[in-house]
Amino acid sequence: MIIRHEPLVRLVADIFAAAGCQAAEAGRIATMLAGANLAGHDSHGIIRVPRYVEALQGDRVKAAQTLTTIVDGGAFALVDGNYGFGQTVGPLAVALGIERARRHGVAVIGLRHAGHLGRIGDYPETAAAAGQVSIHLVNVAGSELVAPFGGVDRRFSTAPVAIGLPVPGEEPIILDFATSLVAEGKALVAHSGGKALPAGALIEPDGTLSSDPRTLYGEVPPGAVPDPRKGAGALRTFGEHKGSGLALMCELLAGAFTGSGCSGPGPRPLANGMLSIYMAVDHFHSDDGFARELRQYVDYVKGSRPATSGGEVLVPGEPERRTRAKRLAEGIPLSDQAWKDILATARRVGLSEDRLRAVAN
Ligand code: NAD
């Protein structure tokens, strides 16, 4: 089915308000999740609603949290998200980084114990809008999903990396990806009847490559939320030893260095850790030399002859912008299963049938 962006945001906000969040937080969660759908990353969109609500009800994520300062060194700080919603403590940590880089030129912010931060690309987009370059390394404590290069046992989380550059007067360049071949949510989307996984995205315990989401989730009983801890296999890192090395660095910097904790070993409370570096462009460059070189080089890169007829070279961030424009105009496609799961969650938190009919119409 296709649903318009606005009613989807309102429905999801109503769900989180009914589940116990204050209106501002419920609206922020809904806006950021639906924003991931707009950007084309359905894996980090409203498909997460049942899991988020379960986490709230199970006290694994907490409403209405703020940051606790662990260390404040001016241009660097370490903050604790206290297992608050990532959509609350993530933007607070980013606002702190932007404010400190505005003052000092650079800032390094370690965020520990955040609830799921969602689409990490949101954060370099915010920094770029403030005229700042930013780099974000992320891990997920308690979420061992990805086998290291050369191994079959899960060791890493999907540990994403995001880098953003502002381009004055134009759209920013935003690179944002998981170090696993696909984000876990893409397996979730494939499991619920959405886009299939690429060949070899997963690995079975005997080393056989797979694209079947059951490798990650096992058999999921009807109506149950797929749990990636239940499968016997693992996701694989992208780029062989290179992606595996980058995943290790995310675990060590976003997990160990921030004190959030690495993916394992052993059971740990689920939490995102994020190490972010911000650089305020106007502290480094008083003329527009950087912007000029950047624009010229990006045009040069995009001018590479297409490898396939009718193809084109894009820079990171362009696919998301195009999808956003299309989905704002035409609506957001959802698989039947994803829609059913949202409605079931809406009913569970007490939204009325009238309310649900109004959205469906
Ligand atoms: P992906 O494989 O779709 O890669 C996306 C990146 O590649 C973007 O920067 C995009 O602009 C760029 N890109 C895509 N097609 C391109 C093309 N043709 N030419 C040039 N650039 C192109 O992303 P993914 O690895 O599936 O990750 C999806 C999302 O999952 C991300 O937003 C990530 O932050 C999020 N994620 C979050 C967590 C978490 O713990 N919060 C964990 C893992 C992933």
Coordinates of N, CA and C in Angstrom, one line a residue, residues 222-319:
P222 N 3.7 -16.6 13.4 CA 2.8 -15.5 12.9 C 2.5 -14.5 14.0
G223 N 2.6 -13.3 13.7 CA 2.3 -12.2 14.7 C 3.4 -11.8 15.6
A224 N 4.5 -12.6 15.6 CA 5.7 -12.3 16.4 C 6.6 -11.3 15.8
V225 N 7.2 -10.5 16.6 CA 8.2 -9.5 16.0 C 9.5 -10.3 15.7
P226 N 10.0 -10.2 14.4 CA 11.2 -11.0 14.1 C 12.4 -10.6 15.1
D227 N 13.0 -11.6 15.6 CA 14.1 -11.3 16.6 C 15.4 -11.8 16.0
P228 N 16.4 -10.9 15.7 CA 17.6 -11.4 15.0 C 18.5 -12.2 15.9
R229 N 18.1 -12.4 17.2 CA 18.9 -13.2 18.1 C 18.5 -14.7 17.9
K230 N 17.4 -14.9 17.1 CA 16.9 -16.3 17.0 C 17.5 -17.1 15.9
G231 N 18.1 -16.4 14.9 CA 18.7 -17.2 13.8 C 20.0 -17.8 14.1
A232 N 20.4 -18.8 13.3 CA 21.7 -19.4 13.5 C 22.8 -18.8 12.8
G233 N 22.5 -18.0 11.8 CA 23.6 -17.4 10.9 C 23.9 -16.0 11.3
A234 N 24.5 -15.3 10.3 CA 25.0 -13.9 10.6 C 24.9 -13.1 9.3
L235 N 24.8 -11.8 9.5 CA 25.1 -10.8 8.4 C 26.6 -10.9 8.0
R236 N 26.9 -10.4 6.8 CA 28.3 -10.3 6.5 C 28.7 -8.8 6.3
T237 N 30.0 -8.5 6.6 CA 30.4 -7.1 6.4 C 30.5 -6.8 4.9
F238 N 30.5 -5.6 4.5 CA 30.7 -5.2 3.1 C 32.2 -5.2 2.8
G239 N 32.6 -5.3 1.6 CA 34.0 -5.0 1.2 C 35.0 -5.9 1.9
E240 N 34.6 -7.1 2.1 CA 35.6 -8.1 2.6 C 36.4 -7.6 3.9
H241 N 37.7 -7.7 3.8 CA 38.5 -7.3 5.0 C 38.4 -5.8 5.3
K242 N 38.0 -5.0 4.3 CA 38.0 -3.5 4.6 C 36.8 -3.1 5.4
G243 N 35.6 -3.6 5.0 CA 34.4 -3.3 5.8 C 34.5 -3.9 7.2
S244 N 35.1 -5.1 7.3 CA 35.3 -5.8 8.5 C 36.2 -4.9 9.5
G245 N 37.3 -4.4 8.9 CA 38.2 -3.5 9.7 C 37.5 -2.2 10.1
L246 N 36.6 -1.7 9.3 CA 35.9 -0.5 9.6 C 34.9 -0.8 10.7
A247 N 34.2 -1.9 10.6 CA 33.3 -2.3 11.7 C 34.0 -2.5 13.0
L248 N 35.2 -3.1 13.0 CA 36.0 -3.2 14.2 C 36.3 -1.8 14.8
M249 N 36.7 -0.9 14.0 CA 37.0 0.5 14.5 C 35.7 1.2 15.1
C250 N 34.6 0.9 14.4 CA 33.3 1.5 15.0 C 33.0 0.9 16.4
E251 N 33.2 -0.4 16.5 CA 33.0 -1.1 17.8 C 33.9 -0.5 18.8
L252 N 35.2 -0.3 18.5 CA 36.2 0.1 19.4 C 36.1 1.6 19.8
L253 N 35.7 2.4 18.8 CA 35.6 3.9 19.1 C 34.2 4.3 19.6
A254 N 33.2 3.8 19.0 CA 31.8 4.2 19.4 C 31.4 3.3 20.6
G255 N 32.0 2.1 20.7 CA 31.6 1.2 21.8 C 32.5 1.3 23.0
A256 N 33.8 1.0 22.8 CA 34.8 1.0 23.9 C 35.2 2.4 24.3
F257 N 35.6 3.2 23.4 CA 36.1 4.6 23.7 C 35.0 5.4 24.4
T258 N 33.8 5.4 23.9 CA 32.7 6.2 24.6 C 32.3 5.6 25.9
G259 N 32.6 4.3 26.1 CA 32.1 3.7 27.4 C 30.7 3.1 27.2
S260 N 30.2 3.1 25.9 CA 28.8 2.6 25.7 C 28.9 1.0 25.7
G261 N 30.0 0.5 25.4 CA 30.2 -1.0 25.3 C 30.1 -1.5 23.9
C262 N 30.9 -2.5 23.6 CA 31.0 -3.1 22.3 C 29.8 -4.0 22.1
S263 N 29.6 -4.6 21.0 CA 28.5 -5.4 20.7 C 28.4 -6.6 21.7
G264 N 29.5 -7.2 22.1 CA 29.6 -8.3 23.0 C 30.9 -8.3 23.6
P265 N 31.3 -9.4 24.3 CA 30.6 -10.7 24.4 C 29.5 -10.6 25.5
G266 N 28.6 -11.6 25.5 CA 27.7 -11.8 26.5 C 26.5 -10.8 26.4
P267 N 25.4 -11.1 27.1 CA 24.2 -10.3 27.0 C 24.5 -8.9 27.6
R268 N 24.1 -7.8 26.8 CA 24.3 -6.4 27.3 C 23.0 -5.7 26.9
P269 N 22.6 -4.7 27.7 CA 21.5 -3.9 27.3 C 21.7 -3.3 25.9
L270 N 20.7 -3.3 25.0 CA 20.9 -2.7 23.7 C 21.1 -1.2 23.8
A271 N 22.1 -0.7 23.1 CA 22.3 0.8 23.1 C 23.2 1.1 21.9
N272 N 22.9 2.3 21.3 CA 23.8 2.8 20.4 C 24.9 3.7 21.1
G273 N 26.1 3.5 20.6 CA 27.2 4.4 21.0 C 27.5 5.2 19.8
M274 N 27.9 6.5 19.9 CA 28.3 7.3 18.7 C 29.4 8.2 19.1
L275 N 30.5 8.1 18.3 CA 31.6 9.1 18.4 C 31.5 10.0 17.2
S276 N 31.3 11.3 17.5 CA 31.1 12.3 16.4 C 32.2 13.4 16.5
I277 N 32.6 13.7 15.3 CA 33.6 14.8 15.1 C 33.0 15.9 14.3
Y278 N 33.0 17.1 14.7 CA 32.4 18.3 14.0 C 33.5 19.3 13.7
M279 N 33.4 19.8 12.5 CA 34.4 20.9 12.0 C 33.6 22.0 11.4
A280 N 33.7 23.2 12.0 CA 33.0 24.3 11.5 C 33.8 24.9 10.3
V281 N 33.2 24.9 9.2 CA 34.0 25.3 7.9 C 34.5 26.7 8.1
D282 N 33.7 27.6 8.6 CA 34.1 29.0 8.6 C 35.3 29.3 9.6
H283 N 35.6 28.3 10.5 CA 36.8 28.5 11.3 C 38.1 28.1 10.5
F284 N 37.9 27.2 9.5 CA 39.0 26.7 8.8 C 39.3 27.6 7.5
H285 N 38.2 28.1 6.9 CA 38.3 28.8 5.6 C 37.6 30.1 5.7
S286 N 38.3 31.2 5.5 CA 37.7 32.5 5.5 C 37.2 32.9 4.1
D287 N 37.8 32.2 3.0 CA 37.3 32.5 1.7 C 36.5 31.3 1.2
D288 N 36.1 31.3 -0.1 CA 35.2 30.2 -0.5 C 36.0 29.2 -1.3
G289 N 37.4 29.1 -1.0 CA 38.2 28.2 -1.8 C 37.8 26.7 -1.6
F290 N 37.5 26.3 -0.4 CA 37.0 24.9 -0.2 C 35.8 24.6 -1.0
A291 N 34.8 25.5 -0.9 CA 33.5 25.3 -1.6 C 33.8 25.2 -3.1
R292 N 34.6 26.1 -3.6 CA 34.9 26.1 -5.0 C 35.5 24.8 -5.5
E293 N 36.5 24.4 -4.8 CA 37.2 23.1 -5.1 C 36.3 21.9 -5.0
L294 N 35.5 21.9 -4.0 CA 34.5 20.8 -3.7 C 33.5 20.7 -4.9
R295 N 32.9 21.9 -5.2 CA 31.9 21.9 -6.3 C 32.5 21.4 -7.6
Q296 N 33.7 21.9 -7.9 CA 34.4 21.6 -9.2 C 34.7 20.1 -9.2
Y297 N 35.2 19.6 -8.0 CA 35.6 18.2 -8.0 C 34.4 17.2 -8.1
V298 N 33.3 17.6 -7.4 CA 32.1 16.8 -7.5 C 31.5 16.7 -8.9
D299 N 31.6 17.9 -9.6 CA 31.1 17.9 -11.0 C 32.0 17.0 -11.8
Y300 N 33.3 17.0 -11.5 CA 34.3 16.2 -12.3 C 34.0 14.7 -12.1
V301 N 33.7 14.4 -10.8 CA 33.4 12.9 -10.5 C 32.1 12.5 -11.2
K302 N 31.1 13.4 -11.1 CA 29.8 13.0 -11.7 C 29.9 13.0 -13.2
G303 N 30.9 13.6 -13.7 CA 31.1 13.7 -15.2 C 31.7 12.4 -15.8
S304 N 32.1 11.5 -14.9 CA 32.7 10.2 -15.4 C 31.6 9.5 -16.3
R305 N 32.1 9.0 -17.4 CA 31.1 8.4 -18.3 C 30.4 7.2 -17.6
P306 N 29.1 7.1 -17.8 CA 28.3 6.0 -17.1 C 28.8 4.6 -17.6
A307 N 28.8 3.7 -16.6 CA 29.2 2.4 -16.9 C 28.2 1.6 -17.7
T308 N 26.9 2.0 -17.6 CA 25.8 1.4 -18.3 C 25.1 2.4 -19.1
S309 N 24.5 2.0 -20.2 CA 23.8 3.0 -21.0 C 22.6 3.5 -20.2
G310 N 22.5 4.8 -20.2 CA 21.4 5.5 -19.5 C 21.7 5.6 -18.0
G311 N 22.9 5.1 -17.6 CA 23.2 5.2 -16.1 C 23.8 6.6 -15.8
E312 N 24.1 6.8 -14.6 CA 24.7 8.1 -14.2 C 25.5 7.9 -12.9
V313 N 26.4 8.8 -12.7 CA 27.2 8.8 -11.4 C 26.5 9.7 -10.4
L314 N 26.2 9.2 -9.3 CA 25.6 10.0 -8.2 C 26.6 10.2 -7.1
V315 N 26.5 11.2 -6.3 CA 27.3 11.4 -5.1 C 26.4 11.0 -3.9
P316 N 27.0 10.5 -2.8 CA 26.2 10.1 -1.6 C 25.3 11.3 -1.2
G317 N 24.1 10.9 -0.9 CA 23.1 11.8 -0.5 C 22.1 12.1 -1.6
E318 N 22.5 12.0 -2.9 CA 21.6 12.2 -4.0 C 20.5 11.2 -4.1
P319 N 20.7 9.9 -3.9 CA 19.6 8.9 -4.0 C 18.5 9.3 -2.9

